[in-house]
Amino acid sequence: MRVTQVLLKIGLAGLAWALGAVAWAQANPKTLNYHLKPTEVAPEVWVFEAPVEDFSKANGCNIINTGAIATAEGTIVINTGVSKHYGEQQRAAIQALNAAPVRQVVNLNLHPDYFFGNQAWADVGVQALAGTMAGQQREGAAYEDNLYRLCGDWMRDSKSTPAQQALTPGTQSLGQHRLIWQRLHGHTSDDLVLIDTHAKVLFAGGLIFKDRVPTAPHADIAAWRESLSQLRGLISAHGLTTIVPSHGPVHHDLSGLTQTLDWLNWMDETFQRSAQAGLDLGEVMRLTVPARFQGWAAMPDEYLRSVTYLYPRYERQALAQ
């Protein structure tokens, strides 16, 4: 496809992403400034793209893409980041867009970087699926302890603040935007995605990763693969052209979905084969990961975490046969 055709397809708002532009600046640990800069990836659809990295003090533990649909009729915020400071700076940046006031804030799943900025939005109220809310309540204290250990001063004054309003999947309108909230699962037990049929944007949450090893502490691999199949169908059915993963760059094709599925397939096949061969957990940790995954962010740490979380299930299944 010619370059001019690509640009016409994705629109000028997506030009920066098509050219691989970086839309974030280095976080400053001295001032606790994330330097959040929203980029308009489609008309009235904004994304705060994070570095494709793992949690660290150097990046302020900012590894999640958050977003907003900001219209004259109202604004929706998608995910609130990893800390109170992030949520406050996100709110200030959204207010600077001079759109209508925020009327809805949503967490797409239970992982901490999706909801630890909720404190900054307490007066608006935060929504999530009922299962996500229960998971945030159940695991919030442990997340809080871990984030303070990993992120240090970036977490100052941050407290686990789960969503308190249950979101019912379905369709709503915001100005010209027809929005579909869809519940899937596999990355966690309740994965919420947002489809903007007007702007042709998918907020895929943690179901799609791009150039980064998928995280799997709550994963159900079979369900995740089925959700990716459903997402592929939804992308096609609605003609979606902009994919916003929670982790990794915004993109305009199926590369993130394909990468995620490739990783899940390889991991599932490897763990099954290893369990049937009687390999123990330490031996699986020392296996060579294929070269096509080696350059991804969070490698090998996320692979080792996945072995720890998931491999015992495969051992039990092999023993039961």
Short mmCIF file of N, CA and C in Angstrom, two decimals, residues 109-271:
data_model
loop_
_atom_site.label_atom_id
_atom_site.label_comp_id
_atom_site.label_asym_id
_atom_site.label_seq_id
_atom_site.Cartn_x
_atom_site.Cartn_y
_atom_site.Cartn_z
N ASN A 109 -9.54 -3.08 33.93
CA ASN A 109 -9.41 -4.34 34.66
C ASN A 109 -8.85 -4.08 36.06
N LEU A 110 -8.51 -5.14 36.78
CA LEU A 110 -8.17 -5.02 38.21
C LEU A 110 -6.71 -4.73 38.49
N HIS A 111 -5.84 -4.69 37.49
CA HIS A 111 -4.42 -4.51 37.76
C HIS A 111 -4.13 -3.09 38.25
N PRO A 112 -3.11 -2.92 39.09
CA PRO A 112 -2.96 -1.67 39.83
C PRO A 112 -2.72 -0.43 38.99
N ASP A 113 -2.02 -0.57 37.85
CA ASP A 113 -1.77 0.60 37.03
C ASP A 113 -3.02 1.09 36.31
N TYR A 114 -4.09 0.33 36.37
CA TYR A 114 -5.36 0.75 35.80
C TYR A 114 -6.16 1.62 36.77
N PHE A 115 -5.87 1.52 38.08
CA PHE A 115 -6.79 2.17 39.02
C PHE A 115 -6.17 2.92 40.19
N PHE A 116 -4.84 2.94 40.33
CA PHE A 116 -4.28 3.62 41.49
C PHE A 116 -4.32 5.15 41.36
N GLY A 117 -4.69 5.66 40.21
CA GLY A 117 -4.94 7.09 40.08
C GLY A 117 -6.37 7.49 40.37
N ASN A 118 -7.20 6.52 40.80
CA ASN A 118 -8.62 6.81 41.06
C ASN A 118 -8.83 7.90 42.10
N GLN A 119 -7.88 8.05 43.02
CA GLN A 119 -8.01 9.09 44.06
C GLN A 119 -8.26 10.46 43.46
N ALA A 120 -7.63 10.72 42.33
CA ALA A 120 -7.74 12.04 41.70
C ALA A 120 -9.12 12.28 41.10
N TRP A 121 -9.92 11.24 40.98
CA TRP A 121 -11.23 11.33 40.34
C TRP A 121 -12.36 10.99 41.30
N ALA A 122 -12.09 11.07 42.60
CA ALA A 122 -13.07 10.64 43.60
C ALA A 122 -14.38 11.41 43.50
N ASP A 123 -14.31 12.70 43.14
CA ASP A 123 -15.54 13.50 43.07
C ASP A 123 -16.38 13.14 41.86
N VAL A 124 -15.76 12.56 40.82
CA VAL A 124 -16.50 12.15 39.64
C VAL A 124 -17.09 10.76 39.85
N GLY A 125 -16.31 9.91 40.52
CA GLY A 125 -16.69 8.51 40.68
C GLY A 125 -16.11 7.67 39.57
N VAL A 126 -15.70 6.45 39.89
CA VAL A 126 -15.04 5.57 38.93
C VAL A 126 -15.86 4.31 38.75
N GLN A 127 -15.97 3.88 37.49
CA GLN A 127 -16.74 2.69 37.14
C GLN A 127 -15.81 1.56 36.71
N ALA A 128 -16.30 0.33 36.88
CA ALA A 128 -15.62 -0.87 36.40
C ALA A 128 -16.63 -2.00 36.40
N LEU A 129 -16.29 -3.09 35.74
CA LEU A 129 -17.11 -4.28 35.83
C LEU A 129 -17.16 -4.77 37.28
N ALA A 130 -18.25 -5.42 37.64
CA ALA A 130 -18.42 -5.86 39.03
C ALA A 130 -17.29 -6.78 39.46
N GLY A 131 -16.87 -7.69 38.58
CA GLY A 131 -15.77 -8.59 38.92
C GLY A 131 -14.45 -7.87 39.10
N THR A 132 -14.24 -6.82 38.30
CA THR A 132 -13.03 -6.00 38.45
C THR A 132 -13.04 -5.28 39.79
N MET A 133 -14.17 -4.72 40.16
CA MET A 133 -14.28 -4.04 41.45
C MET A 133 -13.95 -5.00 42.60
N ALA A 134 -14.48 -6.22 42.54
CA ALA A 134 -14.22 -7.21 43.58
C ALA A 134 -12.73 -7.55 43.63
N GLY A 135 -12.10 -7.69 42.45
CA GLY A 135 -10.67 -7.99 42.41
C GLY A 135 -9.83 -6.86 42.96
N GLN A 136 -10.19 -5.62 42.63
CA GLN A 136 -9.47 -4.47 43.18
C GLN A 136 -9.57 -4.43 44.70
N GLN A 137 -10.75 -4.72 45.22
CA GLN A 137 -10.93 -4.73 46.67
C GLN A 137 -10.14 -5.86 47.32
N ARG A 138 -10.12 -7.00 46.67
CA ARG A 138 -9.44 -8.17 47.22
C ARG A 138 -7.93 -8.01 47.22
N GLU A 139 -7.37 -7.42 46.18
CA GLU A 139 -5.92 -7.42 46.00
C GLU A 139 -5.28 -6.05 46.19
N GLY A 140 -6.09 -5.03 46.44
CA GLY A 140 -5.56 -3.68 46.50
C GLY A 140 -4.47 -3.47 47.51
N ALA A 141 -4.62 -4.02 48.71
CA ALA A 141 -3.62 -3.82 49.76
C ALA A 141 -2.27 -4.42 49.36
N ALA A 142 -2.30 -5.61 48.77
CA ALA A 142 -1.06 -6.24 48.32
C ALA A 142 -0.42 -5.43 47.19
N TYR A 143 -1.24 -4.94 46.27
CA TYR A 143 -0.72 -4.08 45.21
C TYR A 143 -0.02 -2.86 45.81
N GLU A 144 -0.67 -2.25 46.79
CA GLU A 144 -0.15 -1.03 47.40
C GLU A 144 1.24 -1.29 47.99
N ASP A 145 1.38 -2.38 48.74
CA ASP A 145 2.68 -2.71 49.33
C ASP A 145 3.74 -2.90 48.25
N ASN A 146 3.38 -3.61 47.19
CA ASN A 146 4.35 -3.91 46.14
C ASN A 146 4.75 -2.66 45.37
N LEU A 147 3.78 -1.79 45.09
CA LEU A 147 4.10 -0.58 44.33
C LEU A 147 4.98 0.37 45.13
N TYR A 148 4.72 0.49 46.43
CA TYR A 148 5.60 1.33 47.25
C TYR A 148 7.02 0.80 47.22
N ARG A 149 7.17 -0.52 47.22
CA ARG A 149 8.50 -1.12 47.17
C ARG A 149 9.16 -0.87 45.81
N LEU A 150 8.41 -1.00 44.73
CA LEU A 150 8.98 -0.87 43.40
C LEU A 150 9.18 0.58 42.97
N CYS A 151 8.28 1.45 43.39
CA CYS A 151 8.23 2.81 42.83
C CYS A 151 8.69 3.90 43.78
N GLY A 152 8.82 3.60 45.07
CA GLY A 152 9.33 4.58 46.01
C GLY A 152 8.47 5.82 46.12
N ASP A 153 9.11 6.99 46.05
CA ASP A 153 8.42 8.26 46.28
C ASP A 153 7.30 8.54 45.29
N TRP A 154 7.34 7.92 44.13
CA TRP A 154 6.26 8.13 43.16
C TRP A 154 4.90 7.76 43.74
N MET A 155 4.89 6.89 44.71
CA MET A 155 3.63 6.42 45.29
C MET A 155 3.22 7.24 46.51
N ARG A 156 3.94 8.30 46.82
CA ARG A 156 3.66 9.10 48.00
C ARG A 156 2.18 9.50 48.03
N ASP A 157 1.53 9.23 49.16
CA ASP A 157 0.11 9.57 49.40
C ASP A 157 -0.86 8.74 48.59
N SER A 158 -0.37 7.75 47.84
CA SER A 158 -1.26 6.92 47.04
C SER A 158 -1.85 5.80 47.89
N LYS A 159 -3.12 5.55 47.71
CA LYS A 159 -3.81 4.47 48.40
C LYS A 159 -4.65 3.70 47.39
N SER A 160 -4.80 2.42 47.64
CA SER A 160 -5.68 1.62 46.81
C SER A 160 -7.09 2.16 46.92
N THR A 161 -7.64 2.58 45.79
CA THR A 161 -8.98 3.19 45.75
C THR A 161 -9.78 2.51 44.65
N PRO A 162 -10.38 1.36 44.96
CA PRO A 162 -11.13 0.62 43.94
C PRO A 162 -12.29 1.43 43.38
N ALA A 163 -12.67 1.10 42.15
CA ALA A 163 -13.88 1.66 41.57
C ALA A 163 -15.07 1.29 42.44
N GLN A 164 -16.08 2.15 42.45
CA GLN A 164 -17.24 1.93 43.33
C GLN A 164 -18.56 1.89 42.59
N GLN A 165 -18.53 2.09 41.27
CA GLN A 165 -19.76 2.07 40.49
C GLN A 165 -19.66 0.97 39.43
N ALA A 166 -20.59 0.03 39.47
CA ALA A 166 -20.56 -1.08 38.53
C ALA A 166 -21.00 -0.62 37.14
N LEU A 167 -20.20 -0.97 36.15
CA LEU A 167 -20.52 -0.64 34.76
C LEU A 167 -21.18 -1.85 34.10
N THR A 168 -22.27 -1.61 33.42
CA THR A 168 -22.97 -2.65 32.68
C THR A 168 -22.57 -2.56 31.21
N PRO A 169 -22.01 -3.63 30.65
CA PRO A 169 -21.63 -3.57 29.23
C PRO A 169 -22.83 -3.23 28.35
N GLY A 170 -22.55 -2.55 27.26
CA GLY A 170 -23.61 -2.13 26.35
C GLY A 170 -23.15 -0.96 25.52
N THR A 171 -24.11 -0.24 24.96
CA THR A 171 -23.84 0.84 24.02
C THR A 171 -24.28 2.18 24.60
N GLN A 172 -23.50 3.21 24.35
CA GLN A 172 -23.87 4.56 24.74
C GLN A 172 -23.39 5.53 23.66
N SER A 173 -23.91 6.75 23.72
CA SER A 173 -23.49 7.80 22.79
C SER A 173 -22.85 8.95 23.56
N LEU A 174 -21.84 9.54 22.96
CA LEU A 174 -21.19 10.72 23.50
C LEU A 174 -20.90 11.63 22.32
N GLY A 175 -21.72 12.68 22.16
CA GLY A 175 -21.59 13.50 20.96
C GLY A 175 -21.81 12.63 19.73
N GLN A 176 -20.86 12.67 18.80
CA GLN A 176 -20.95 11.85 17.59
C GLN A 176 -20.45 10.43 17.81
N HIS A 177 -19.89 10.15 18.97
CA HIS A 177 -19.24 8.87 19.22
C HIS A 177 -20.26 7.83 19.70
N ARG A 178 -20.36 6.73 18.97
CA ARG A 178 -21.14 5.58 19.43
C ARG A 178 -20.16 4.61 20.07
N LEU A 179 -20.35 4.36 21.36
CA LEU A 179 -19.40 3.59 22.15
C LEU A 179 -20.00 2.25 22.57
N ILE A 180 -19.21 1.21 22.42
CA ILE A 180 -19.62 -0.13 22.84
C ILE A 180 -18.67 -0.61 23.93
N TRP A 181 -19.22 -0.86 25.11
CA TRP A 181 -18.46 -1.47 26.20
C TRP A 181 -18.68 -2.98 26.14
N GLN A 182 -17.60 -3.74 25.98
CA GLN A 182 -17.69 -5.19 25.78
C GLN A 182 -16.90 -5.91 26.87
N ARG A 183 -17.54 -6.85 27.56
CA ARG A 183 -16.83 -7.66 28.55
C ARG A 183 -16.27 -8.91 27.88
N LEU A 184 -14.96 -9.10 28.02
CA LEU A 184 -14.29 -10.32 27.60
C LEU A 184 -13.52 -10.84 28.81
N HIS A 185 -12.71 -11.86 28.64
CA HIS A 185 -11.88 -12.33 29.75
C HIS A 185 -10.75 -13.19 29.21
N GLY A 186 -9.80 -13.44 30.08
CA GLY A 186 -8.63 -14.24 29.71
C GLY A 186 -7.35 -13.65 30.25
N HIS A 187 -7.15 -12.36 30.04
CA HIS A 187 -6.03 -11.67 30.70
C HIS A 187 -6.32 -11.59 32.19
N THR A 188 -7.56 -11.23 32.51
CA THR A 188 -8.10 -11.37 33.86
C THR A 188 -9.47 -12.02 33.71
N SER A 189 -10.18 -12.19 34.82
CA SER A 189 -11.51 -12.80 34.73
C SER A 189 -12.55 -11.82 34.19
N ASP A 190 -12.24 -10.53 34.19
CA ASP A 190 -13.15 -9.51 33.67
C ASP A 190 -12.34 -8.46 32.92
N ASP A 191 -12.29 -8.59 31.61
CA ASP A 191 -11.55 -7.65 30.77
C ASP A 191 -12.54 -6.80 29.99
N LEU A 192 -12.56 -5.51 30.28
CA LEU A 192 -13.45 -4.59 29.59
C LEU A 192 -12.71 -3.93 28.44
N VAL A 193 -13.33 -3.91 27.28
CA VAL A 193 -12.77 -3.18 26.14
C VAL A 193 -13.79 -2.13 25.69
N LEU A 194 -13.28 -1.10 25.04
CA LEU A 194 -14.13 -0.01 24.56
C LEU A 194 -13.93 0.14 23.05
N ILE A 195 -15.04 0.08 22.32
CA ILE A 195 -15.03 0.26 20.88
C ILE A 195 -15.71 1.59 20.56
N ASP A 196 -15.01 2.46 19.88
CA ASP A 196 -15.58 3.72 19.41
C ASP A 196 -15.84 3.55 17.92
N THR A 197 -17.10 3.30 17.56
CA THR A 197 -17.42 3.00 16.17
C THR A 197 -17.34 4.24 15.28
N HIS A 198 -17.43 5.43 15.87
CA HIS A 198 -17.32 6.67 15.10
C HIS A 198 -15.86 6.97 14.76
N ALA A 199 -15.00 6.93 15.77
CA ALA A 199 -13.58 7.24 15.57
C ALA A 199 -12.79 6.05 15.07
N LYS A 200 -13.40 4.85 15.08
CA LYS A 200 -12.75 3.62 14.63
C LYS A 200 -11.56 3.25 15.52
N VAL A 201 -11.77 3.39 16.84
CA VAL A 201 -10.71 3.14 17.81
C VAL A 201 -11.14 2.00 18.74
N LEU A 202 -10.19 1.12 19.06
CA LEU A 202 -10.39 0.08 20.06
C LEU A 202 -9.44 0.33 21.23
N PHE A 203 -9.99 0.52 22.44
CA PHE A 203 -9.21 0.46 23.66
C PHE A 203 -9.26 -0.99 24.13
N ALA A 204 -8.17 -1.71 23.92
CA ALA A 204 -8.15 -3.17 24.08
C ALA A 204 -7.79 -3.62 25.48
N GLY A 205 -7.44 -2.69 26.37
CA GLY A 205 -7.06 -3.09 27.72
C GLY A 205 -5.86 -4.02 27.70
N GLY A 206 -5.86 -5.00 28.61
CA GLY A 206 -4.73 -5.92 28.73
C GLY A 206 -4.84 -7.13 27.83
N LEU A 207 -5.83 -7.18 26.96
CA LEU A 207 -5.96 -8.33 26.07
C LEU A 207 -4.96 -8.28 24.93
N ILE A 208 -4.53 -7.08 24.55
CA ILE A 208 -3.54 -6.93 23.48
C ILE A 208 -2.31 -6.21 24.02
N PHE A 209 -1.15 -6.81 23.79
CA PHE A 209 0.14 -6.19 24.09
C PHE A 209 0.86 -5.98 22.76
N LYS A 210 1.74 -5.00 22.75
CA LYS A 210 2.51 -4.71 21.53
C LYS A 210 3.97 -4.48 21.92
N ASP A 211 4.87 -5.30 21.37
CA ASP A 211 6.32 -5.18 21.61
C ASP A 211 6.66 -5.35 23.08
N ARG A 212 5.83 -6.08 23.82
CA ARG A 212 6.06 -6.31 25.25
C ARG A 212 5.52 -7.68 25.62
N VAL A 213 6.21 -8.36 26.53
CA VAL A 213 5.74 -9.66 26.99
C VAL A 213 4.44 -9.48 27.76
N PRO A 214 3.38 -10.18 27.41
CA PRO A 214 2.12 -10.06 28.14
C PRO A 214 2.26 -10.51 29.59
N THR A 215 1.59 -9.79 30.48
CA THR A 215 1.57 -10.18 31.89
C THR A 215 0.46 -11.20 32.11
N ALA A 216 0.71 -12.14 33.03
CA ALA A 216 -0.22 -13.27 33.14
C ALA A 216 -0.53 -13.72 34.56
N PRO A 217 -0.48 -12.84 35.57
CA PRO A 217 -0.76 -13.34 36.93
C PRO A 217 -2.19 -13.82 37.14
N HIS A 218 -3.13 -13.34 36.33
CA HIS A 218 -4.52 -13.76 36.46
C HIS A 218 -5.02 -14.43 35.18
N ALA A 219 -4.11 -14.95 34.37
CA ALA A 219 -4.47 -15.37 33.02
C ALA A 219 -5.14 -16.74 32.97
N ASP A 220 -6.06 -16.85 32.03
CA ASP A 220 -6.63 -18.11 31.57
C ASP A 220 -6.32 -18.14 30.08
N ILE A 221 -5.33 -18.94 29.70
CA ILE A 221 -4.82 -18.87 28.33
C ILE A 221 -5.88 -19.22 27.30
N ALA A 222 -6.66 -20.25 27.54
CA ALA A 222 -7.69 -20.64 26.58
C ALA A 222 -8.72 -19.53 26.40
N ALA A 223 -9.16 -18.95 27.50
CA ALA A 223 -10.13 -17.86 27.43
C ALA A 223 -9.53 -16.63 26.74
N TRP A 224 -8.26 -16.36 27.00
CA TRP A 224 -7.59 -15.22 26.39
C TRP A 224 -7.54 -15.38 24.87
N ARG A 225 -7.19 -16.58 24.42
CA ARG A 225 -7.13 -16.80 22.97
C ARG A 225 -8.52 -16.65 22.34
N GLU A 226 -9.55 -17.11 23.04
CA GLU A 226 -10.91 -16.95 22.51
C GLU A 226 -11.29 -15.47 22.46
N SER A 227 -10.89 -14.69 23.46
CA SER A 227 -11.18 -13.26 23.44
C SER A 227 -10.45 -12.56 22.30
N LEU A 228 -9.24 -12.99 22.00
CA LEU A 228 -8.52 -12.41 20.86
C LEU A 228 -9.23 -12.73 19.55
N SER A 229 -9.78 -13.92 19.45
CA SER A 229 -10.56 -14.27 18.27
C SER A 229 -11.78 -13.36 18.15
N GLN A 230 -12.45 -13.10 19.27
CA GLN A 230 -13.60 -12.20 19.25
C GLN A 230 -13.18 -10.78 18.88
N LEU A 231 -12.04 -10.34 19.42
CA LEU A 231 -11.57 -9.00 19.09
C LEU A 231 -11.25 -8.87 17.60
N ARG A 232 -10.66 -9.89 17.04
CA ARG A 232 -10.36 -9.86 15.60
C ARG A 232 -11.66 -9.67 14.81
N GLY A 233 -12.71 -10.37 15.23
CA GLY A 233 -13.99 -10.22 14.56
C GLY A 233 -14.59 -8.84 14.75
N LEU A 234 -14.46 -8.28 15.95
CA LEU A 234 -15.00 -6.94 16.22
C LEU A 234 -14.25 -5.87 15.44
N ILE A 235 -12.93 -6.02 15.35
CA ILE A 235 -12.12 -5.07 14.57
C ILE A 235 -12.57 -5.07 13.13
N SER A 236 -12.82 -6.24 12.58
CA SER A 236 -13.25 -6.35 11.20
C SER A 236 -14.68 -5.83 11.02
N ALA A 237 -15.57 -6.22 11.93
CA ALA A 237 -16.98 -5.86 11.79
C ALA A 237 -17.20 -4.36 11.84
N HIS A 238 -16.41 -3.67 12.69
CA HIS A 238 -16.60 -2.22 12.87
C HIS A 238 -15.58 -1.39 12.08
N GLY A 239 -14.71 -2.06 11.32
CA GLY A 239 -13.72 -1.32 10.53
C GLY A 239 -12.78 -0.50 11.38
N LEU A 240 -12.36 -1.04 12.52
CA LEU A 240 -11.51 -0.27 13.44
C LEU A 240 -10.11 -0.15 12.86
N THR A 241 -9.54 1.05 12.97
CA THR A 241 -8.23 1.32 12.36
C THR A 241 -7.17 1.75 13.36
N THR A 242 -7.56 1.99 14.60
CA THR A 242 -6.59 2.40 15.63
C THR A 242 -6.76 1.51 16.84
N ILE A 243 -5.69 0.82 17.22
CA ILE A 243 -5.71 -0.11 18.35
C ILE A 243 -4.88 0.49 19.48
N VAL A 244 -5.51 0.69 20.63
CA VAL A 244 -4.82 1.22 21.80
C VAL A 244 -4.68 0.09 22.82
N PRO A 245 -3.51 -0.54 22.90
CA PRO A 245 -3.30 -1.54 23.95
C PRO A 245 -3.00 -0.82 25.26
N SER A 246 -3.15 -1.50 26.36
CA SER A 246 -2.74 -0.87 27.61
C SER A 246 -1.23 -0.79 27.72
N HIS A 247 -0.52 -1.73 27.06
CA HIS A 247 0.94 -1.76 27.13
C HIS A 247 1.50 -1.90 25.72
N GLY A 248 2.29 -0.92 25.31
CA GLY A 248 2.87 -0.92 23.98
C GLY A 248 2.30 0.20 23.14
N PRO A 249 2.93 0.49 22.00
CA PRO A 249 2.52 1.63 21.19
C PRO A 249 1.16 1.45 20.55
N VAL A 250 0.46 2.56 20.38
CA VAL A 250 -0.75 2.58 19.57
C VAL A 250 -0.38 2.17 18.15
N HIS A 251 -1.24 1.36 17.51
CA HIS A 251 -0.90 0.90 16.17
C HIS A 251 -2.17 0.81 15.32
N HIS A 252 -1.97 0.57 14.02
CA HIS A 252 -3.06 0.68 13.05
C HIS A 252 -3.22 -0.59 12.23
N ASP A 253 -2.90 -1.72 12.84
CA ASP A 253 -3.03 -3.00 12.16
C ASP A 253 -3.26 -4.07 13.23
N LEU A 254 -3.15 -5.31 12.87
CA LEU A 254 -3.38 -6.42 13.80
C LEU A 254 -2.09 -6.93 14.44
N SER A 255 -1.01 -6.15 14.35
CA SER A 255 0.29 -6.67 14.81
C SER A 255 0.29 -6.96 16.30
N GLY A 256 -0.34 -6.10 17.11
CA GLY A 256 -0.36 -6.35 18.55
C GLY A 256 -1.15 -7.60 18.88
N LEU A 257 -2.30 -7.76 18.25
CA LEU A 257 -3.11 -8.97 18.47
C LEU A 257 -2.33 -10.21 18.04
N THR A 258 -1.69 -10.13 16.90
CA THR A 258 -0.94 -11.28 16.38
C THR A 258 0.23 -11.62 17.30
N GLN A 259 0.94 -10.60 17.78
CA GLN A 259 2.05 -10.84 18.71
C GLN A 259 1.56 -11.52 19.99
N THR A 260 0.47 -10.99 20.53
CA THR A 260 -0.04 -11.54 21.79
C THR A 260 -0.46 -13.00 21.62
N LEU A 261 -1.16 -13.28 20.54
CA LEU A 261 -1.59 -14.66 20.28
C LEU A 261 -0.39 -15.58 20.06
N ASP A 262 0.61 -15.10 19.35
CA ASP A 262 1.82 -15.89 19.10
C ASP A 262 2.48 -16.26 20.43
N TRP A 263 2.59 -15.28 21.33
CA TRP A 263 3.19 -15.54 22.64
C TRP A 263 2.38 -16.56 23.44
N LEU A 264 1.07 -16.38 23.48
CA LEU A 264 0.22 -17.30 24.24
C LEU A 264 0.31 -18.71 23.69
N ASN A 265 0.30 -18.84 22.37
CA ASN A 265 0.40 -20.17 21.75
C ASN A 265 1.72 -20.83 22.07
N TRP A 266 2.81 -20.04 21.94
CA TRP A 266 4.13 -20.62 22.24
C TRP A 266 4.22 -21.03 23.70
N MET A 267 3.76 -20.17 24.60
CA MET A 267 3.85 -20.48 26.02
C MET A 267 3.02 -21.71 26.38
N ASP A 268 1.81 -21.78 25.86
CA ASP A 268 0.94 -22.92 26.15
C ASP A 268 1.56 -24.22 25.64
N GLU A 269 2.03 -24.22 24.41
CA GLU A 269 2.63 -25.42 23.84
C GLU A 269 3.90 -25.82 24.60
N THR A 270 4.70 -24.84 24.96
CA THR A 270 5.96 -25.12 25.67
C THR A 270 5.69 -25.67 27.06
N PHE A 271 4.75 -25.09 27.76
CA PHE A 271 4.44 -25.55 29.11
C PHE A 271 3.83 -26.96 29.08
#
